Amino acid sequence: MHNPRWDAIILGAGVAGCALARRLAPVHRVLMLEQRSRLAKAPRIGESLPGAARVLLQELGLLERFLSGPHRERGPAVSTWDSDTPVWQDAITAPSGPGWVLDRQAFDDLLRDGAVEAGAELRTGCRRMDITTDASGWRVHLPFEGVTHHAPIVVDATGRSGGIAHRLGLTRVADDPLVCLYSILPARPDDHDASLRTCADDHGWWYSVKLPSEKRVLAYHLDINDPLRRELNVPEAFQQRARRQPLLSQVLGERELAPVHNHPAGTALLEIDNLASADKGFLAIGDALMTFDPISSQGLFHALATAASAHKAICNGFPENNDALRAFQTEMQAVQRRYLDHWQRTYAGPRRFSQCPFWATRAQGDVQTV
Ligand SMILES: Cc1cc2nc3c(=O)[nH]c(=O)nc-3n(C[C@H](O)[C@H](O)[C@H](O)COP(=O)(O)OP(=O)(O)OC[C@H]3O[C@@H](n4cnc5c(N)ncnc54)[C@H](O)[C@@H]3O)c2cc1C
């Protein structure tokens, strides 16, 4: 097969791409192209899933398998945000249920297996591809295979890199320079704490939660150009600074040290109005469309939800029917507005640090524009 034809080509086999592939594959010919050759085995950050995801997992026909997986129910949240006094929030008060702390590897595997099982074709190791359009639609050429794949629809699900949208000339209306430094700390037998702990300080904010794998994640979010970042890449300094927060020192104790990883983590928003300018038949979903700040704990839910919205647009006749794209855009713009409003109110919270640059810029609603 030298010029295979598909109904949709999805670039990126993360949560968003796999969720869309799973929805489409029973009645459409779907190709997923993933740049990584071996899908990660290392623990990955991003482990909190809100209870509202239940209905989306149900629609995907994956809820039962998910519930029998290694994830655990979320416990209470406790934070020192507005003041030094901890504020507790009971998990059972969440309207859609407490949600889960994920075994992220198992969650990603569930979605990927679900897509393939539904009939989507997955190619990994696609590090180079040439993407063009002509009168018949999209052409994605894979030089290492010497094959050109054709489809009327191409979906960017490449995550926060949004590499494909960028290549097609779309820009971001916001790109916040937040970076996450994190360690996955070894298990301690006496660590039975189920809470999600969040603390603000003068340079950024921390969170820590115990993972189902008996490890604990410790993460700090600060500006990418903050000189403190360099210091905190040293594991001793990282844990020492965390221990200044009583909420964290209670659960950290004398932990073994673990490497400190860096991951870009700030809000990044694609220009939704201009989606059509990338050419007919282009959609973006998940982080490639809108990357949410980890403070929202909404990235995975949003990845599943945008896949559902893209599926709806395709079922409603996208790309031939312009109304289907307009409805998708209108919905995503509303999500973007709600998110930005919530984001600004969250960062305006720690008034005790309102003079510190990290908080001052964000409290004014300045998600930086690139
Ligand atoms: C520090 C941090 C903490 C977070 N915590 C949470 C949390 O607690 N809860 C939550 O809900 N969310 C959290 N998130 C966000 C969450 O991880 C993301 O929103 C989610 O993974 C987005 O899914 P996605 O499928 O859009 O992107 P990804 O999961 O990033 O998947 C994108 C896929 O595309 C592939 N790819 C990239 N470029 C290309 C290319 N050019 N061609 C082909 N394939 C490509 C990648 O290899 C990857 O497999 C966190 C994020 C960060 C950074």
mmCIF file of C-alpha atoms in Angstrom, residues 53 58 89 247:
data_model
loop_
_atom_site.group_PDB
_atom_site.id
_atom_site.type_symbol
_atom_site.label_atom_id
_atom_site.label_comp_id
_atom_site.label_asym_id
_atom_site.label_seq_id
_atom_site.Cartn_x
_atom_site.Cartn_y
_atom_site.Cartn_z
ATOM 1 C CA ALA A 53 -13.872 12.392 33.722
ATOM 2 C CA GLN A 58 -17.862 5.698 30.134
ATOM 3 C CA GLN A 89 -11.176 20.550 51.495
ATOM 4 C CA LEU A 247 2.616 20.943 55.095
#
